[in-house]
Amino acid sequence: MDKLSRDFYLADTIEVAVKLLGKILVHRIDQCEISGRIVETEAYLRDDPACHASRGMTARNAAMFGEPGHAYVYATYGNHYCLNVVTQPVGVPEAVLIRAVIPLSGVEIMQAKRNRTRLQDLCSGPAKLTQAMGITLELNGIDLLGDRLFIADDGTDVGPVVSRPRIGIRVATEKLWRFYPVKFAQWVSKR
DNA sequence: ACATCGATCTACT
DNA sequence: GTAGATCGATGTA
């Protein structure tokens, strides 16, 4: 498996969102490895009203303005965390939200953290997968080219990908920037 | 200093 | 299908 390069994240955000499908998200914690195959993403662009950074830099969204290939983790609705990967050059605040993965390794840890047993209930949502994989605010800004949290390519081809309206936002709902492979539709959030 | 509101999830009907 | 939980970040005063 090859860890994704800095150049991978430097590219066009929508292109990165599509190319991330089928890649493997890995979190190493206490000698253990928790991983899952990415099957649902959403793109957030700089001039996009739904993007946290569309109205300038704040303490929360600063990571989006930084180097591509770093994590942007934020808290919402009380106890939930969501994971994004930062794209584009320094100063261009764009990112891809990871919305769902298929559990691959560390499944027992995920089941314990989620208090659920069925594989489809572990990582089928942006805040579910962060809970299952132990990803919290302390990982905000971390470099995805390091060894703690990273994304790798094992050569899997996911086949045809569909684009749909993004979920859970109240503005810019006309943009079809939510992506998932047809053959993994049963593993994504909602519908 | 204070009021508002989520890039959500779960439980319940 | 609907509502409640839950709290940090953000905007307004």
XYZ file of C-alpha atoms (C1' of nucleotides) in Angstrom:
217
model
C 0.000 0.000 0.000
C 1.281 3.442 -0.934
C 0.647 6.428 1.297
C -0.891 9.272 -0.723
C 1.578 12.022 -1.648
C 1.456 15.766 -1.009
C 0.743 16.286 -4.708
C -2.369 14.118 -4.462
C -3.898 16.617 -2.002
C -2.606 19.685 -3.846
C -4.957 19.022 -6.767
C -8.461 20.235 -7.608
C -10.752 19.629 -4.632
C -13.553 17.905 -6.525
C -11.013 15.682 -8.251
C -9.500 14.776 -4.867
C -12.972 14.027 -3.461
C -13.610 11.512 -6.256
C -10.119 10.008 -6.183
C -10.305 9.432 -2.416
C -13.081 6.881 -2.969
C -11.635 3.395 -2.517
C -8.549 4.665 -0.639
C -7.815 3.413 2.869
C -7.986 5.669 5.932
C -5.644 4.487 8.697
C -5.404 5.622 12.330
C -2.622 4.144 14.463
C -3.403 4.296 18.148
C -1.612 2.412 20.940
C 0.178 -0.079 18.660
C -3.198 -0.862 17.086
C -4.237 -0.059 13.548
C -7.787 0.998 12.800
C -8.614 1.330 9.116
C -11.460 1.553 6.638
C -12.061 1.987 2.925
C -13.386 5.445 2.027
C -16.739 5.155 0.224
C -18.375 8.585 0.619
C -16.949 12.123 0.367
C -18.110 15.719 -0.007
C -16.193 18.676 -1.482
C -16.164 22.126 0.186
C -14.756 24.974 -1.927
C -13.546 28.442 -1.000
C -16.374 30.442 -2.555
C -18.984 27.960 -1.394
C -21.424 29.365 1.236
C -21.574 25.917 2.858
C -17.798 25.916 3.421
C -16.679 26.834 6.941
C -13.938 29.035 5.462
C -16.102 30.956 2.979
C -16.266 33.963 5.308
C -12.603 34.088 6.213
C -10.244 32.459 8.666
C -11.273 31.804 12.265
C -9.713 29.809 15.084
C -11.799 26.788 14.111
C -11.134 26.644 10.364
C -7.465 27.721 10.332
C -6.314 24.260 9.239
C -8.205 24.659 5.953
C -5.899 27.548 5.029
C -2.766 25.506 5.678
C -0.748 22.954 3.770
C -2.612 20.348 1.699
C -2.566 16.832 3.082
C -3.360 17.880 6.643
C -6.487 17.044 8.644
C -9.227 19.548 9.488
C -11.240 18.138 12.387
C -14.103 20.123 13.892
C -16.724 19.588 16.570
C -20.441 20.079 15.994
C -23.774 19.267 17.603
C -22.302 18.739 21.031
C -20.352 15.503 21.006
C -19.677 14.934 17.308
C -16.442 15.272 15.322
C -16.006 15.358 11.552
C -12.816 14.691 9.548
C -11.762 16.602 6.441
C -8.603 16.438 4.349
C -7.204 19.816 3.304
C -6.622 20.332 -0.435
C -5.134 23.082 -2.638
C -2.066 25.290 -1.975
C -1.453 27.161 1.292
C -3.916 30.049 1.576
C -6.675 28.374 -0.460
C -9.214 27.042 2.083
C -10.741 23.973 0.488
C -11.244 20.472 1.889
C -12.932 17.107 1.432
C -15.236 15.767 4.161
C -14.904 12.017 4.735
C -18.491 10.845 5.262
C -18.253 7.045 5.314
C -15.768 4.165 5.292
C -16.094 0.380 5.230
C -14.373 -1.129 8.307
C -11.247 -3.128 7.384
C -9.057 -3.552 10.473
C -9.512 -2.879 14.178
C -13.161 -3.856 13.841
C -13.442 -4.988 17.460
C -12.150 -1.621 18.637
C -14.686 0.132 16.445
C -17.504 -2.009 17.801
C -16.479 -1.170 21.353
C -16.181 2.571 20.698
C -19.522 2.662 18.869
C -21.350 0.196 21.104
C -22.695 -1.405 17.930
C -21.900 -4.769 16.314
C -23.223 -4.618 12.734
C -20.481 -3.475 10.345
C -22.840 -1.135 8.511
C -23.577 0.739 11.748
C -19.927 1.500 12.553
C -18.725 4.061 9.994
C -21.725 5.042 7.811
C -21.667 8.755 8.656
C -19.077 11.509 9.227
C -19.397 11.521 13.021
C -19.844 7.754 13.246
C -16.510 7.017 11.574
C -14.605 9.498 13.753
C -16.124 7.909 16.853
C -15.358 4.386 15.616
C -11.771 5.246 14.672
C -11.003 7.349 17.738
C -10.494 10.575 15.763
C -10.982 13.657 17.952
C -10.145 17.377 17.999
C -6.594 16.609 19.092
C -5.914 15.431 15.518
C -6.960 18.778 14.033
C -4.132 20.043 11.819
C -2.162 16.769 11.849
C -0.065 15.944 8.759
C -1.554 13.037 6.789
C 1.921 12.187 5.504
C 2.919 11.182 9.041
C 2.417 7.795 10.706
C -0.445 8.578 13.110
C -3.265 9.301 10.668
C -2.861 8.789 6.922
C -4.536 7.607 3.719
C -3.137 4.865 1.470
C -3.879 3.384 -1.954
C -4.074 -0.396 -2.360
C -4.965 -0.218 -6.049
C -8.666 -0.926 -5.644
C -10.930 0.316 -8.452
C -14.352 1.298 -7.127
C -16.073 1.494 -10.511
C -18.715 4.102 -11.465
C -19.184 7.021 -9.052
C -22.363 9.084 -8.655
C -22.628 12.729 -7.530
C -25.535 13.918 -5.399
C -26.500 17.016 -3.357
C -24.554 17.341 -0.118
C -26.273 16.320 3.093
C -27.028 18.294 6.235
C -26.378 21.801 4.884
C -28.897 24.624 4.475
C -27.167 26.618 1.739
C -25.668 25.762 -1.666
C -27.767 22.596 -1.752
C -27.796 22.738 -5.568
C -24.135 21.693 -5.806
C -23.716 17.998 -6.577
C -20.552 17.611 -4.532
C -21.345 14.456 -2.565
C -19.722 11.393 -4.125
C -19.933 7.631 -3.660
C -19.365 4.517 -5.784
C -22.575 2.861 -6.983
C -21.472 -0.534 -5.777
C -20.943 0.681 -2.188
C -24.227 2.586 -1.861
C -25.313 0.369 1.030
C -22.377 1.594 3.139
C -23.020 5.362 2.933
C -24.950 7.718 5.228
C -28.738 8.050 4.981
C -30.918 7.108 1.999
C -20.876 38.652 28.352
C -24.668 36.325 26.095
C -27.643 34.111 22.479
C -27.664 31.312 18.561
C -26.762 27.381 15.767
C -24.872 23.626 13.526
C -21.022 19.623 7.141
C -25.125 14.775 13.373
C -26.900 10.734 15.702
C -30.159 8.183 18.309
C -34.407 6.836 20.132
C -39.019 6.885 19.855
C -43.746 6.883 17.473
C -40.992 10.733 10.241
C -40.015 13.603 14.191
C -37.750 15.382 18.179
C -34.187 15.734 21.788
C -29.345 15.717 23.194
C -25.433 18.584 23.708
C -21.554 22.310 23.681
C -17.916 24.854 21.386
C -17.412 28.313 17.943
C -19.211 32.338 16.259
C -21.574 36.710 15.852
C -23.696 40.504 18.118
C -23.916 43.935 22.019
